[in-house]
Amino acid sequence: MTESENPWEWPEDVWRGKIERVRAGETLKPKSWPNGARCAVAMSFDVDHDSNELRDGGHSIGAMSRGQYGNRQGIPRIMEVIRRHDIKATFYVPAVVAKLYPDETRMFVAEGHEVGIHGWIHERNSVLPAAVERDLQMRSADVLEKISGKRPVGIRTPSWDFSHVTLQITQDMGLLYDSSLMADVDCYRLLMDGEDTGVIELPVEWIRDDAVYFNMNRFSALRPYTAPETVFDIFRREFEAAYDEGGHFQLTMHPHVTGYRSRIWIFEDLIRLAKDKGDVWFATHAEIVEWVKANA
Ligand SMILES: [Zn+2]
């Protein structure tokens, strides 16, 4: 029997099956963080660079130049802050970006940061045929390992979304964690059809993503834009509440979005704010997941 196009006609097993395919299981909130820290801070960068334009089959040289800015100016500005404050961060790198800028990808790992999977060419993974998605996800991990010398243990899907098979692929690859879903503020176990997959989710949120506040559509008369001060205030409140709750604060930024003279201070002021608390643990996403897996 084929599935009705009208959701209100679906029998319960159909709509329940969709819900149950990938579901949040047990919350993994540790009683404490390493060295008695009250809060963990997970800073991440989606190193999309030129791949955002390539992903849609684009050929805008102007758009690609904005991507290249991410490599030439964005990452150096970000790394300068990271080195000065001596913190750890996670960089999710599409395979094509790692091939374009292998020295950059190698540098992340050489300086003690984490490099995670972020698709092949930033493809919309959740709308691909299952076999294609599997091939790209596996090849992406191989490329990152070959270039950086380290096998990635985590993935942030380029779509920030899953297809019907994404979690199965991630489980088959033996990855420690995913960081693309949004069912909680704390880490949680990922269930597939009601069964624990062993994969941990470290959730993201669009609220904690720089791009949604700063990107614009050049050919639209309407250009929504949030002032950097307001963006900082949103992130600050997310951090303060995470600290008060003894949880973790996770943030996603992009080198070609935050790595500008007028915006990089947002990142640095957040680090200062967290450091001023005195008991905050800056860690990679993988370190946080390993900790909650063992201590929650
Ligand atoms: Zn991305």
XYZ file of C-alpha atoms and ligand atoms in Angstrom:
297
model
C 0.000 0.000 0.000
C 1.429 3.377 -0.944
C 1.543 6.133 1.640
C -1.166 8.772 1.333
C -0.088 12.300 0.423
C -2.497 13.551 3.075
C -0.869 13.309 6.507
C -4.266 13.322 8.222
C -5.040 10.034 6.500
C -1.911 8.293 7.766
C -2.516 5.405 10.115
C -0.763 5.698 13.472
C 2.070 3.341 12.554
C 3.017 5.622 9.635
C 3.245 8.909 11.548
C 4.714 7.200 14.581
C 7.316 5.528 12.354
C 8.466 8.900 11.003
C 8.836 10.269 14.516
C 10.630 7.186 15.786
C 13.187 6.929 12.958
C 15.586 9.299 14.744
C 14.730 10.352 18.258
C 16.415 11.850 21.291
C 17.019 9.288 24.018
C 18.559 9.673 27.462
C 19.948 13.096 28.349
C 23.673 13.068 29.095
C 24.315 15.926 31.493
C 27.301 15.255 33.743
C 27.214 16.101 37.437
C 30.483 17.957 36.988
C 32.975 18.932 34.306
C 36.745 18.290 34.361
C 38.677 20.012 37.180
C 35.425 20.937 38.882
C 34.415 23.359 36.126
C 30.832 24.544 36.329
C 30.292 24.881 32.591
C 31.821 23.592 29.355
C 32.252 25.795 26.294
C 32.199 24.232 22.815
C 33.255 26.744 20.181
C 32.859 25.499 16.617
C 33.466 26.812 13.134
C 31.839 25.459 9.994
C 34.688 26.074 7.553
C 32.497 26.304 4.452
C 34.620 28.797 2.487
C 34.006 28.447 -1.279
C 31.891 25.301 -0.916
C 28.684 27.243 -0.216
C 28.730 28.514 -3.794
C 29.866 25.208 -5.330
C 27.217 23.226 -3.440
C 24.379 24.642 -5.530
C 26.297 24.345 -8.787
C 27.036 28.071 -8.671
C 29.708 29.821 -10.662
C 29.697 33.283 -9.097
C 33.291 34.375 -8.836
C 32.216 37.131 -6.460
C 30.625 34.593 -4.103
C 33.692 32.359 -4.320
C 35.889 35.321 -3.439
C 33.852 35.738 -0.259
C 34.554 32.086 0.409
C 38.254 32.608 -0.146
C 38.118 35.483 2.336
C 37.313 32.822 4.922
C 40.687 31.220 4.279
C 42.762 34.372 3.713
C 41.337 36.623 6.445
C 38.646 34.828 8.463
C 40.676 31.898 9.768
C 43.840 33.952 10.514
C 41.778 36.432 12.570
C 40.002 33.617 14.392
C 43.227 31.710 15.063
C 44.873 34.843 16.421
C 42.145 35.074 19.078
C 42.224 31.331 19.777
C 46.017 31.313 20.239
C 46.068 34.405 22.431
C 43.437 32.923 24.760
C 44.818 29.403 24.445
C 41.458 27.687 23.976
C 40.356 24.581 22.068
C 37.843 24.641 19.216
C 36.282 22.343 16.642
C 36.405 22.910 12.890
C 33.959 21.140 10.569
C 35.564 21.050 7.122
C 33.965 19.897 3.842
C 36.319 17.554 1.955
C 36.541 19.944 -1.004
C 37.627 22.758 1.337
C 40.288 20.501 2.867
C 41.548 19.764 -0.653
C 41.549 23.477 -1.553
C 43.345 24.520 1.648
C 45.194 21.448 2.981
C 47.639 23.529 5.023
C 44.737 25.122 6.886
C 43.144 21.747 7.724
C 46.512 20.361 8.847
C 47.105 23.428 11.009
C 43.849 22.878 12.962
C 44.951 19.396 13.991
C 48.605 20.359 14.513
C 47.528 23.045 17.002
C 45.433 20.600 19.009
C 41.971 21.370 17.682
C 39.395 18.955 16.360
C 38.501 18.549 12.682
C 35.096 17.007 11.986
C 33.200 15.866 8.899
C 31.089 18.486 7.099
C 30.193 16.722 3.834
C 31.993 16.492 0.522
C 31.111 19.761 -1.233
C 28.645 20.999 1.401
C 25.967 19.012 -0.450
C 22.379 18.974 0.803
C 22.927 15.521 2.259
C 19.342 15.031 3.403
C 17.900 15.065 -0.138
C 20.465 12.757 -1.784
C 19.883 9.138 -2.803
C 20.947 6.924 0.121
C 23.910 5.331 -1.680
C 25.273 8.715 -2.774
C 24.983 10.146 0.726
C 26.812 7.128 2.164
C 29.595 7.336 -0.416
C 30.152 11.068 0.158
C 30.119 10.816 3.949
C 32.658 7.976 3.923
C 34.914 9.625 1.349
C 34.804 12.896 3.312
C 36.196 11.149 6.384
C 38.943 9.550 4.275
C 40.002 12.895 2.803
C 40.160 14.597 6.212
C 42.208 11.719 7.605
C 44.582 11.712 4.652
C 45.173 15.467 4.807
C 45.233 16.043 8.573
C 46.661 12.702 9.651
C 43.791 12.183 12.080
C 40.578 10.229 11.548
C 37.521 12.369 12.431
C 35.226 11.036 15.167
C 32.330 13.441 14.690
C 30.125 14.892 12.005
C 28.124 18.044 11.476
C 25.986 17.356 8.418
C 26.162 20.177 5.851
C 22.356 20.424 5.800
C 22.107 20.466 9.607
C 19.597 17.768 8.796
C 19.283 14.003 8.430
C 17.847 11.909 5.656
C 16.198 8.576 6.481
C 19.646 6.918 6.428
C 22.096 9.529 7.799
C 22.165 8.118 11.316
C 22.595 4.598 9.971
C 25.647 5.749 7.962
C 27.078 7.560 10.991
C 26.574 4.465 13.137
C 28.094 2.166 10.493
C 31.152 4.438 10.323
C 31.596 4.048 14.071
C 31.529 7.791 14.709
C 31.433 8.947 18.325
C 28.977 11.761 17.824
C 26.846 13.973 15.595
C 26.361 17.715 16.011
C 23.498 18.662 13.671
C 20.239 18.150 15.573
C 18.345 20.266 18.076
C 16.256 18.240 20.541
C 17.964 19.498 23.712
C 20.516 21.884 25.199
C 22.445 18.992 26.769
C 24.018 16.040 24.970
C 21.783 13.033 24.440
C 21.729 9.503 23.067
C 20.465 9.094 19.513
C 17.841 6.407 19.033
C 16.947 4.881 15.671
C 13.597 3.098 15.477
C 13.592 3.046 19.278
C 17.047 1.451 19.623
C 20.134 3.161 21.054
C 22.665 3.638 18.243
C 25.610 4.396 20.507
C 25.989 7.734 18.689
C 25.817 10.798 20.960
C 24.261 14.080 19.855
C 25.899 17.382 20.831
C 23.054 19.654 19.750
C 23.285 22.838 17.704
C 20.640 25.549 17.332
C 20.110 28.240 14.704
C 19.909 30.667 17.632
C 23.586 29.939 18.310
C 24.716 30.340 14.683
C 26.266 33.570 13.383
C 25.087 33.110 9.780
C 21.374 33.431 10.454
C 21.862 36.930 11.869
C 24.346 38.313 9.361
C 23.645 36.777 5.955
C 21.656 38.731 3.396
C 20.041 38.118 0.047
C 21.672 40.582 -2.297
C 18.755 40.664 -4.736
C 16.033 41.093 -2.178
C 14.678 44.516 -1.253
C 14.390 43.202 2.279
C 17.732 42.653 3.969
C 17.217 41.436 7.495
C 20.332 42.013 9.526
C 21.052 41.869 13.216
C 23.528 44.307 14.747
C 26.719 42.694 16.108
C 25.907 44.031 19.592
C 22.554 42.236 19.521
C 24.115 39.007 18.267
C 26.616 39.168 21.111
C 23.784 39.721 23.581
C 21.919 36.628 22.354
C 25.050 34.486 22.581
C 25.878 35.988 25.989
C 22.463 35.044 27.358
C 22.827 31.518 25.963
C 26.188 31.225 27.709
C 25.064 32.769 31.031
C 22.130 30.376 31.265
C 24.287 27.386 30.364
C 26.681 28.450 33.118
C 23.887 28.886 35.667
C 22.511 25.450 34.781
C 25.922 23.774 34.942
C 25.553 22.647 31.345
C 27.562 23.348 28.239
C 27.480 26.275 25.843
C 27.790 25.344 22.161
C 28.263 27.941 19.420
C 28.603 27.717 15.627
C 30.420 30.384 13.646
C 31.708 30.648 10.083
C 35.092 32.153 9.100
C 33.453 34.057 6.212
C 30.746 35.433 8.542
C 32.446 36.202 11.869
C 36.017 36.710 10.665
C 35.584 40.451 9.993
C 37.008 43.544 11.658
C 33.557 44.585 12.889
C 32.512 41.140 14.191
C 35.502 39.173 15.484
C 35.150 40.914 18.854
C 31.938 38.940 19.461
C 33.965 35.753 19.606
C 36.666 37.303 21.787
C 34.245 38.953 24.230
C 32.479 35.611 24.710
C 35.814 34.000 25.561
C 36.584 36.829 28.010
C 33.141 36.515 29.601
C 33.601 32.767 30.068
C 37.167 33.128 31.349
C 36.083 35.780 33.865
C 33.861 33.168 35.513
C 36.999 31.306 36.477
C 35.551 27.792 36.279
C 34.770 27.151 32.629
C 36.209 24.307 30.528
C 36.950 25.152 26.898
C 36.946 21.891 24.970
C 36.452 20.357 21.556
C 33.116 18.778 20.755
C 34.731 15.321 20.854
C 36.213 15.976 24.314
C 32.828 17.061 25.650
C 31.084 14.029 24.197
C 33.733 11.683 25.596
C 33.304 13.302 28.997
C 29.523 13.084 29.103
C 29.627 9.504 27.831
C 31.817 8.514 30.772
C 30.414 10.832 33.468
C 26.701 11.407 32.878
Zn 28.392 24.545 6.553
